[in-house]
Coordinates of C-alpha atoms in Angstrom, one line a residue:
Chain A
X16 CA -41.5 -58.0 94.7
X17 CA -42.1 -60.9 92.3
X18 CA -39.0 -60.6 90.1
X19 CA -35.7 -61.4 91.7
X20 CA -33.2 -63.4 89.7
X21 CA -29.9 -63.7 91.5
X22 CA -26.4 -64.1 89.9
X23 CA -26.4 -67.8 90.8
X24 CA -29.8 -68.4 89.4
X25 CA -29.0 -66.5 86.2
X26 CA -25.8 -68.5 85.9
X27 CA -27.7 -71.8 86.4
X28 CA -30.2 -70.8 83.8
X29 CA -27.5 -70.0 81.2
X30 CA -25.8 -73.4 81.7
X31 CA -29.1 -75.4 81.7
X32 CA -30.3 -73.8 78.5
X33 CA -26.9 -73.4 76.9
X34 CA -27.6 -69.9 75.8
X35 CA -26.6 -66.3 76.5
X36 CA -29.4 -64.9 74.4
X37 CA -31.3 -61.9 75.4
X38 CA -34.2 -61.1 73.1
X39 CA -34.7 -57.3 72.7
X40 CA -38.4 -56.4 72.5
X41 CA -37.7 -53.1 70.8
X42 CA -41.0 -53.3 69.1
X43 CA -41.7 -50.5 66.7
X44 CA -45.5 -50.2 66.1
X45 CA -44.7 -48.9 62.6
X46 CA -42.7 -52.0 61.7
X47 CA -45.2 -54.7 62.8
X48 CA -45.7 -57.4 60.1
X49 CA -48.3 -56.5 57.5
X50 CA -50.9 -58.9 59.0
X51 CA -51.1 -56.7 62.1
X52 CA -53.0 -53.4 62.6
X53 CA -50.9 -50.6 63.9
X54 CA -52.4 -50.4 67.4
X55 CA -50.9 -50.7 70.9
X56 CA -52.9 -54.0 71.3
X57 CA -51.2 -55.4 68.3
X58 CA -47.8 -54.7 69.8
X59 CA -48.7 -56.8 72.8
X60 CA -49.9 -59.6 70.5
X61 CA -46.8 -59.4 68.4
X62 CA -44.6 -59.5 71.5
X63 CA -46.6 -62.5 72.7
X64 CA -45.8 -64.4 69.5
X65 CA -42.1 -63.5 69.7
X66 CA -42.0 -64.6 73.4
X67 CA -43.7 -67.9 72.5
X68 CA -41.2 -68.6 69.7
X69 CA -38.1 -67.6 71.7
X70 CA -38.5 -68.4 75.4
X71 CA -36.8 -71.8 75.2
X72 CA -33.8 -70.3 73.3
X73 CA -33.0 -67.3 75.6
X74 CA -32.5 -66.5 79.3
X75 CA -33.5 -62.8 79.1
X76 CA -35.7 -60.2 77.6
X77 CA -34.9 -56.6 77.2
X78 CA -37.6 -53.9 76.7
X79 CA -36.4 -50.7 75.1
X80 CA -38.4 -47.9 76.7
X81 CA -38.1 -45.6 73.7
X82 CA -40.3 -47.8 71.6
X83 CA -43.0 -47.9 74.2
X84 CA -42.9 -44.2 75.0
X85 CA -43.3 -43.5 71.3
X86 CA -46.8 -44.9 71.7
X87 CA -47.7 -42.1 74.2
X88 CA -50.3 -42.9 76.9
X89 CA -50.7 -46.5 75.8
X90 CA -47.0 -47.2 76.1
X91 CA -46.7 -48.0 79.8
X92 CA -49.7 -50.3 79.7
X93 CA -48.2 -52.2 76.7
X94 CA -44.9 -52.6 78.7
X95 CA -46.7 -54.0 81.7
X96 CA -48.8 -56.4 79.7
X97 CA -45.7 -57.6 77.9
X98 CA -43.8 -58.1 81.1
X99 CA -46.7 -60.2 82.4
X100 CA -46.3 -62.5 79.4
X101 CA -42.6 -63.2 80.1
X102 CA -41.7 -66.5 81.7
X103 CA -41.0 -66.4 85.4
X104 CA -37.4 -67.7 85.0
X105 CA -36.2 -65.1 82.6
X106 CA -34.1 -62.0 83.4
X107 CA -36.1 -58.9 82.5
X108 CA -34.3 -55.7 81.6
X109 CA -35.8 -52.3 81.2
X110 CA -33.4 -50.7 78.7
X111 CA -34.0 -47.1 79.8
X112 CA -30.5 -45.6 80.1
X113 CA -31.6 -43.2 82.8
X114 CA -29.3 -41.1 84.9
X115 CA -30.3 -38.1 87.1
X116 CA -29.7 -36.6 90.5
X117 CA -30.6 -38.6 93.6
X118 CA -34.2 -37.6 94.3
X119 CA -35.0 -38.1 90.6
X120 CA -33.1 -41.4 90.4
X121 CA -35.2 -42.6 93.4
X122 CA -38.4 -41.9 91.4
X123 CA -37.1 -43.8 88.3
X124 CA -36.1 -46.7 90.6
X125 CA -39.7 -46.7 92.0
X126 CA -41.2 -46.7 88.5
X127 CA -39.0 -49.5 87.1
X128 CA -38.4 -51.7 90.1
X129 CA -41.7 -51.4 91.9
X130 CA -44.3 -50.4 89.3
X131 CA -42.9 -52.3 86.3
X132 CA -41.2 -54.9 88.5
X133 CA -38.3 -55.7 86.2
X134 CA -35.1 -57.4 87.3
X135 CA -32.8 -54.7 85.9
X136 CA -32.5 -51.3 84.4
X137 CA -29.8 -49.8 82.1
X138 CA -28.3 -46.6 83.4
X139 CA -26.0 -43.9 82.1
X140 CA -23.0 -43.2 84.4
X141 CA -22.3 -39.5 83.3
X142 CA -23.7 -38.0 86.5
X143 CA -21.7 -40.2 88.8
X144 CA -22.3 -42.2 92.0
X145 CA -25.4 -40.4 93.5
X146 CA -27.3 -40.9 90.2
X147 CA -26.8 -44.7 90.5
X148 CA -27.0 -45.4 94.3
X149 CA -30.8 -45.1 94.6
X150 CA -31.1 -48.1 92.2
X151 CA -28.6 -50.1 94.1
X152 CA -30.6 -49.7 97.3
X153 CA -33.3 -52.1 95.9
X154 CA -32.4 -55.6 97.2
X155 CA -32.5 -58.2 94.5
X156 CA -32.6 -55.7 91.7
X157 CA -29.8 -55.0 89.2
X158 CA -28.3 -51.8 87.7
X159 CA -26.7 -52.2 84.3
X160 CA -24.3 -49.3 83.6
X161 CA -23.2 -48.1 80.2
X162 CA -19.5 -49.0 79.8
X163 CA -18.3 -49.1 76.2
X164 CA -21.3 -48.9 73.8
X165 CA -21.7 -50.4 70.4
X166 CA -22.3 -47.3 68.3
X167 CA -20.0 -45.0 66.4
X168 CA -20.4 -42.2 68.9
X169 CA -18.7 -44.3 71.6
X170 CA -15.5 -42.8 70.2
X171 CA -16.6 -39.3 71.1
X172 CA -16.2 -39.4 74.8
X173 CA -16.0 -43.0 76.1
X174 CA -12.7 -43.5 74.2
X175 CA -11.2 -40.2 75.3
X176 CA -7.9 -40.8 77.1
X177 CA -7.4 -39.6 80.6
X178 CA -4.2 -38.3 82.1
X179 CA -3.1 -41.7 83.4
X180 CA -3.4 -43.1 79.9
X181 CA -6.6 -45.0 80.5
X182 CA -9.8 -44.5 78.5
X183 CA -12.7 -42.8 80.1
X184 CA -14.8 -46.0 79.9
X185 CA -12.1 -47.9 81.8
X186 CA -12.3 -45.3 84.5
X187 CA -16.1 -45.6 84.5
X188 CA -15.8 -49.4 85.0
X189 CA -13.1 -49.1 87.7
X190 CA -14.8 -46.4 89.7
X191 CA -18.4 -47.5 89.4
X192 CA -17.8 -51.1 90.3
X193 CA -17.0 -50.0 93.8
X194 CA -20.5 -48.6 94.2
X195 CA -22.1 -52.0 94.2
X196 CA -21.0 -55.6 93.7
X197 CA -21.1 -58.2 90.9
X198 CA -24.4 -59.4 92.5
X199 CA -26.2 -56.1 91.7
X200 CA -24.3 -54.5 88.9
X201 CA -23.7 -55.4 85.2
X202 CA -22.2 -53.4 82.3
X203 CA -23.2 -52.7 78.7
X204 CA -20.3 -53.6 76.4
X205 CA -21.0 -53.5 72.7
X206 CA -20.3 -56.6 70.5
X207 CA -18.8 -54.2 67.9
X208 CA -16.1 -53.6 70.5
X209 CA -15.3 -57.3 70.8
X210 CA -11.5 -56.7 70.6
X211 CA -11.8 -54.6 73.8
X212 CA -13.8 -57.2 75.6
X213 CA -10.7 -59.2 76.9
X214 CA -9.2 -56.1 78.5
X215 CA -12.5 -55.2 80.0
X216 CA -12.9 -58.7 81.3
X217 CA -9.5 -58.3 83.0
X218 CA -10.8 -55.1 84.8
X219 CA -14.0 -56.8 85.8
X220 CA -13.5 -60.6 86.1
X221 CA -16.8 -61.4 87.7
X222 CA -19.4 -59.0 86.4
X223 CA -22.0 -59.9 83.9
X224 CA -21.9 -57.9 80.6
X225 CA -25.0 -57.1 78.6
X226 CA -23.7 -57.2 75.0
X227 CA -25.8 -55.6 72.2
X228 CA -24.8 -55.4 68.6
X229 CA -24.5 -59.0 67.4
X230 CA -27.6 -58.9 65.1
X231 CA -28.3 -55.8 63.0
X232 CA -25.1 -54.2 64.2
X233 CA -23.0 -57.2 63.0
X234 CA -20.6 -57.8 65.9
X235 CA -18.7 -61.0 66.0
X236 CA -20.4 -63.7 68.2
X237 CA -17.4 -66.1 68.5
X238 CA -15.0 -63.3 69.5
X239 CA -17.6 -61.9 72.1
X240 CA -17.9 -65.4 73.7
X241 CA -14.1 -66.1 73.6
X242 CA -13.2 -62.7 75.1
X243 CA -16.2 -62.1 77.4
X244 CA -17.5 -65.3 78.9
X245 CA -16.7 -66.6 82.3
X246 CA -17.3 -69.9 84.2
X247 CA -20.5 -68.5 85.4
X248 CA -21.6 -67.4 82.0
X249 CA -20.9 -63.8 82.4
X250 CA -22.7 -62.6 79.3
X251 CA -26.2 -61.7 78.2
X252 CA -26.0 -61.3 74.4
X253 CA -28.8 -59.2 73.0
X254 CA -30.4 -59.3 69.5
X255 CA -33.4 -57.1 68.8
X256 CA -34.1 -56.1 65.2
X257 CA -32.6 -59.2 63.5
X258 CA -35.2 -61.4 65.4
X259 CA -38.2 -59.1 65.5
X260 CA -38.0 -58.1 61.9
X261 CA -36.7 -61.3 60.4
X262 CA -39.8 -61.3 58.2
X263 CA -42.5 -58.7 57.6
X264 CA -45.0 -61.4 56.4
X265 CA -47.3 -64.0 58.0
X266 CA -44.2 -66.2 58.7
X267 CA -42.7 -63.5 61.0
X268 CA -42.8 -65.8 64.0
X269 CA -41.2 -68.8 62.3
X270 CA -38.5 -66.5 60.9
X271 CA -37.9 -64.9 64.3
X272 CA -37.5 -68.3 65.8
X273 CA -35.1 -69.3 63.0
X274 CA -32.9 -66.3 63.7
X275 CA -33.0 -67.0 67.5
X276 CA -32.0 -70.7 66.8
X277 CA -29.2 -69.5 64.6
X278 CA -27.9 -67.2 67.3
X279 CA -28.2 -69.8 70.0
X280 CA -26.3 -72.3 67.8
X281 CA -23.5 -69.8 67.5
X282 CA -23.5 -69.5 71.3
X283 CA -23.2 -73.3 71.9
X284 CA -19.4 -73.1 71.4
X285 CA -19.3 -71.3 74.7
X286 CA -20.5 -74.4 76.7
Chain B
X8 CA -46.0 -28.7 65.4
X9 CA -47.5 -26.2 67.8
X10 CA -44.5 -25.4 70.0
X11 CA -41.6 -23.6 68.5
X12 CA -39.8 -20.9 70.5
X13 CA -36.7 -19.7 68.7
X14 CA -33.7 -18.3 70.3
X15 CA -34.7 -14.7 69.4
X16 CA -38.2 -15.3 70.8
X17 CA -36.8 -16.7 74.0
X18 CA -34.5 -13.8 74.4
X19 CA -37.3 -11.3 73.8
X20 CA -39.4 -13.0 76.4
X21 CA -36.6 -13.0 79.0
X22 CA -36.1 -9.2 78.5
X23 CA -39.8 -8.4 78.4
X24 CA -40.5 -10.3 81.7
X25 CA -37.1 -9.5 83.3
X26 CA -36.7 -13.1 84.5
X27 CA -34.6 -16.2 83.7
X28 CA -36.9 -18.4 85.8
X29 CA -37.8 -21.9 84.7
X30 CA -40.3 -23.6 87.1
X31 CA -39.6 -27.3 87.5
X32 CA -42.8 -29.3 87.6
X33 CA -41.1 -32.3 89.3
X34 CA -44.4 -33.1 91.0
X35 CA -44.2 -36.0 93.4
X36 CA -47.6 -37.5 93.9
X37 CA -46.6 -38.4 97.5
X38 CA -45.7 -34.8 98.4
X39 CA -48.9 -33.1 97.3
X40 CA -50.3 -30.7 99.9
X41 CA -52.4 -32.3 102.6
X42 CA -55.6 -30.9 101.0
X43 CA -55.1 -33.0 97.8
X44 CA -55.9 -36.7 97.3
X45 CA -52.9 -38.8 96.1
X46 CA -54.2 -39.4 92.6
X47 CA -52.9 -38.6 89.1
X48 CA -55.8 -36.2 88.6
X49 CA -54.7 -34.3 91.7
X50 CA -51.2 -33.9 90.2
X51 CA -52.8 -32.1 87.2
X52 CA -54.8 -29.9 89.5
X53 CA -51.7 -29.1 91.6
X54 CA -49.7 -28.3 88.5
X55 CA -52.5 -26.0 87.3
X56 CA -52.4 -24.0 90.5
X57 CA -48.6 -23.7 90.3
X58 CA -48.8 -22.6 86.7
X59 CA -51.5 -20.0 87.5
X60 CA -49.3 -18.6 90.3
X61 CA -46.0 -18.5 88.4
X62 CA -46.7 -17.9 84.7
X63 CA -46.1 -14.2 84.9
X64 CA -42.8 -14.7 86.8
X65 CA -41.1 -17.3 84.6
X66 CA -40.3 -17.9 80.9
X67 CA -40.0 -21.7 81.0
X68 CA -41.4 -24.8 82.6
X69 CA -39.4 -28.1 83.0
X70 CA -41.2 -31.4 83.4
X71 CA -39.1 -34.1 85.0
X72 CA -40.1 -37.4 83.4
X73 CA -39.2 -39.5 86.4
X74 CA -42.0 -38.1 88.5
X75 CA -44.5 -38.9 85.9
X76 CA -43.2 -42.3 85.0
X77 CA -43.4 -43.2 88.7
X78 CA -47.2 -42.8 88.3
X79 CA -47.2 -45.8 85.9
X80 CA -49.8 -45.9 83.1
X81 CA -51.3 -42.6 84.2
X82 CA -48.0 -40.7 83.9
X83 CA -48.0 -39.9 80.2
X84 CA -51.5 -38.6 80.3
X85 CA -50.7 -36.3 83.3
X86 CA -47.7 -35.0 81.4
X87 CA -49.9 -34.2 78.3
X88 CA -52.6 -32.6 80.3
X89 CA -50.1 -30.5 82.2
X90 CA -48.4 -29.4 78.9
X91 CA -51.8 -28.3 77.6
X92 CA -52.1 -26.0 80.6
X93 CA -48.9 -24.2 79.9
X94 CA -49.0 -20.7 78.4
X95 CA -48.2 -20.6 74.6
X96 CA -45.3 -18.2 75.1
X97 CA -43.3 -20.4 77.5
X98 CA -40.4 -22.6 76.7
X99 CA -41.3 -26.2 77.6
X100 CA -38.6 -28.6 78.6
X101 CA -38.9 -32.4 79.0
X102 CA -36.2 -33.2 81.5
X103 CA -35.6 -36.8 80.4
X104 CA -31.8 -37.1 80.2
X105 CA -32.1 -39.7 77.4
X106 CA -29.3 -41.0 75.3
X107 CA -29.2 -44.2 73.2
X108 CA -28.1 -45.4 69.7
X109 CA -29.5 -43.8 66.6
X110 CA -32.7 -45.8 65.9
X111 CA -33.7 -45.6 69.6
X112 CA -32.9 -41.9 69.8
X113 CA -35.2 -41.4 66.8
X114 CA -38.0 -43.1 68.8
X115 CA -37.5 -40.9 71.8
X116 CA -37.4 -37.8 69.6
X117 CA -40.8 -38.9 68.1
X118 CA -42.2 -39.4 71.6
X119 CA -41.1 -36.1 73.0
X120 CA -41.1 -33.7 70.0
X121 CA -44.2 -35.1 68.2
X122 CA -46.4 -36.8 70.8
X123 CA -45.7 -34.6 73.8
X124 CA -44.8 -31.6 71.6
X125 CA -42.3 -29.9 74.0
X126 CA -39.8 -27.3 72.8
X127 CA -36.8 -29.1 74.3
X128 CA -35.5 -32.3 75.8
X129 CA -32.5 -32.9 78.1
X130 CA -30.0 -35.5 76.8
X131 CA -27.0 -37.3 78.2
X132 CA -23.9 -37.1 76.0
X133 CA -22.1 -40.3 77.1
X134 CA -23.0 -42.2 73.9
X135 CA -21.8 -39.5 71.5
X136 CA -22.9 -37.8 68.3
X137 CA -25.2 -40.4 66.8
X138 CA -27.2 -40.5 70.1
X139 CA -27.9 -36.8 69.8
X140 CA -28.2 -36.1 66.0
X141 CA -31.8 -37.6 65.7
X142 CA -33.1 -34.9 68.0
X143 CA -31.2 -32.2 66.2
X144 CA -33.0 -33.2 63.0
X145 CA -36.3 -31.8 64.3
X146 CA -36.6 -28.2 63.0
X147 CA -37.5 -25.7 65.6
X148 CA -36.9 -28.1 68.5
X149 CA -34.0 -28.0 71.0
X150 CA -31.6 -30.4 72.6
X151 CA -30.2 -29.6 76.0
X152 CA -27.1 -31.6 76.7
X153 CA -25.7 -32.4 80.2
X154 CA -22.5 -30.4 80.6
X155 CA -21.4 -30.0 84.2
X156 CA -24.2 -31.1 86.5
X157 CA -25.1 -29.8 90.0
X158 CA -24.7 -33.0 92.0
X159 CA -21.8 -34.4 94.0
X160 CA -21.4 -37.2 91.5
X161 CA -20.4 -34.6 88.8
X162 CA -16.8 -35.1 90.2
X163 CA -16.7 -38.8 89.4
X164 CA -16.4 -38.5 85.6
X165 CA -17.3 -35.0 84.3
X166 CA -14.4 -33.6 86.2
X167 CA -11.9 -36.2 85.2
X168 CA -8.9 -34.6 83.5
X169 CA -8.1 -35.6 79.9
X170 CA -4.6 -35.8 78.5
X171 CA -4.6 -32.3 77.2
X172 CA -5.3 -31.0 80.7
X173 CA -9.0 -30.2 80.1
X174 CA -11.9 -31.6 82.1
X175 CA -14.1 -34.2 80.4
X176 CA -17.1 -31.8 80.6
X177 CA -15.1 -29.2 78.7
X178 CA -14.4 -31.7 76.0
X179 CA -18.1 -32.6 75.9
X180 CA -19.0 -28.9 75.4
X181 CA -16.3 -28.3 72.7
X182 CA -17.0 -31.4 70.7
X183 CA -20.8 -31.5 71.0
X184 CA -21.4 -27.9 70.1
X185 CA -20.2 -28.7 66.6
X186 CA -23.1 -31.1 66.1
X187 CA -25.7 -28.3 66.1
X188 CA -25.8 -24.6 66.7
X189 CA -26.7 -22.1 69.4
X190 CA -30.1 -22.1 67.8
X191 CA -30.9 -25.7 68.6
X192 CA -28.6 -26.7 71.4
X193 CA -28.3 -25.7 75.1
X194 CA -26.3 -27.1 78.0
X195 CA -27.1 -28.1 81.6
X196 CA -24.7 -26.3 83.9
X197 CA -25.4 -26.6 87.6
X198 CA -25.7 -23.5 89.8
X199 CA -23.6 -25.3 92.4
X200 CA -20.8 -25.0 89.9
X201 CA -21.2 -21.2 89.6
X202 CA -17.4 -20.6 89.8
X203 CA -16.9 -22.8 86.7
X204 CA -19.6 -20.8 84.8
X205 CA -17.3 -18.1 83.6
X206 CA -14.9 -20.5 82.0
X207 CA -17.8 -22.4 80.5
X208 CA -19.2 -19.2 79.1
X209 CA -15.8 -18.5 77.4
X210 CA -16.0 -21.9 75.7
X211 CA -19.7 -21.3 74.6
X212 CA -20.3 -17.5 74.3
X213 CA -23.7 -17.8 72.6
X214 CA -25.4 -20.9 73.9
X215 CA -28.2 -20.8 76.4
X216 CA -27.5 -22.7 79.7
X217 CA -30.2 -24.5 81.7
X218 CA -29.1 -24.0 85.3
X219 CA -30.6 -26.2 88.1
X220 CA -29.6 -26.0 91.7
X221 CA -30.5 -22.5 92.9
X222 CA -33.4 -23.6 95.1
X223 CA -33.2 -26.8 97.2
X224 CA -29.6 -27.3 96.1
X225 CA -28.6 -23.8 97.3
X226 CA -26.5 -22.5 94.4
X227 CA -25.7 -18.8 94.4
X228 CA -28.0 -16.8 92.1
X229 CA -25.9 -13.6 91.9
X230 CA -22.8 -15.5 90.8
X231 CA -24.8 -17.5 88.3
X232 CA -26.1 -14.4 86.6
X233 CA -22.8 -12.6 86.8
X234 CA -20.8 -15.5 85.3
X235 CA -23.4 -17.0 83.0
X236 CA -25.7 -14.3 81.5
X237 CA -25.3 -12.8 78.0
X238 CA -26.8 -9.9 76.2
X239 CA -29.5 -12.2 74.9
X240 CA -30.2 -13.6 78.3
X241 CA -28.3 -16.8 77.9
X242 CA -29.8 -18.5 81.0
X243 CA -32.8 -20.5 82.1
X244 CA -32.5 -20.8 85.9
X245 CA -34.6 -23.7 87.3
X246 CA -36.1 -24.1 90.7
X247 CA -38.4 -27.0 91.4
X248 CA -38.7 -28.2 95.0
X249 CA -38.3 -24.8 96.6
X250 CA -41.4 -23.6 94.7
X251 CA -43.5 -26.7 94.6
X252 CA -43.1 -27.6 98.3
X253 CA -42.9 -24.1 99.8
X254 CA -45.8 -25.1 101.9
X255 CA -47.7 -28.4 102.5
X256 CA -50.9 -26.7 103.6
X257 CA -53.8 -24.9 102.0
X258 CA -51.6 -21.9 101.4
X259 CA -49.2 -23.9 99.0
X260 CA -50.1 -21.8 96.0
X261 CA -49.5 -18.5 97.8
X262 CA -46.2 -19.7 99.2
X263 CA -45.1 -21.1 95.8
X264 CA -45.8 -17.7 94.3
X265 CA -43.9 -16.0 97.1
X266 CA -40.8 -18.2 96.4
X267 CA -41.1 -17.5 92.7
X268 CA -41.3 -13.8 93.4
X269 CA -38.3 -14.0 95.6
X270 CA -36.3 -15.8 92.9
X271 CA -37.4 -13.4 90.2
X272 CA -36.4 -10.4 92.4
X273 CA -32.9 -11.9 92.8
X274 CA -32.7 -12.2 89.0
X275 CA -33.7 -8.5 88.3
X276 CA -30.0 -7.5 88.9
X277 CA -29.3 -9.2 85.6
X278 CA -31.4 -6.6 83.6

């Protein structure tokens, strides 16, 4: 396996570069700048430009599987070619939100950890321990479980109260953190839930959190860092659409960089 | 859109063929019979044989995405070629268990309902309404939500008790059934949970249930049918491994048919 960024290495990288930024390559073939043709090859070229303009500003890239699967047969190849373009010292996340019974989970783990060779995959906890364990069996690889997500629908079930008065998502954190360690598990906690971040940080003092929702979803960066960061860093803060689609014109790469610089500056208070 | 099997059409098919059987094409390239080479092309050929031997015995086919993604670039093409081989009057399910925020869900819906053109996709409810709605927007297509799954891990969160004394999975059923109708939503209810099926049927008297776990996972067929079936049928009962891997030799197709015949016979009590 080529990719293997440990917790210590990730922490070092965050402190060296003074950034928590994770750039989300949720590249929609239909939203490419007007100078691009709408082909899978163009998606790779667009991703290459975004990576060139952002790699010094971020520590991580997140690839959202939906946007690649929507390209049909070509999708997996575009994913692979994009992953090959990523710098070696970046933490690569497949944002796939998978979750299925053990023998199926083992096949997904094979697809993502061996074939795509990413550092980490996002997973849904609804099906419980045996849907997550096959991913945790891969040494050096990470599982990122959904905790409290950034969307409106997080209220439907994640914020249901259990009999002991805790929220479902709190139970998910408390139970699932025993399945692995802070060296192979992280959690998705939405930036739109920044006020809950300090209580979540109390439950999990050591785990890294992947935090979506600071860009297009307008979560508060300062509050996320204040409530969520740790001495090690403890955060990967994702922005996708606000960077990728900062401009639809020829200047898309410059504008993408400007947005990444803006976000990184907001993060510097955390160091 | 080519595929569009309505609830009435599915019900008619079930009664005409006297079967609830859904054959799960969870085809593992590494478990193909010894007479096959381990190539993506062989997976299509194997699937073709299984379809030939089972199409008169079942009403539905379920394709588990994990097993196709594990083939890397070739996976999506194998999926498409398999779907092309399926009879027109069969209900085709992409077993993908996706679930993500709205704009991502819309991309998955595009991939599965337009590009792959399946009738239905399985979805995880953890992220709530806005992660499901984009799928429900496709006229004539179906969303199959995880309710109570067949695996050991279903106890971890699905069976957590909420403050009103109900289980989380019951809340998931009660809340989510309001997002669509029994004409565009179904639920996954594991056969290993057959004793819970009658209470689930009370909550959802009209919805179809996709029931995995009667084959390799050894759920009780008679109890599933007694507790879960309705006048319309109301069930799609899935078997995957017990059919696909009934034999590893030259006789794999005959043995697969024998297992499908055995399961169909068990189902005939329901008519």
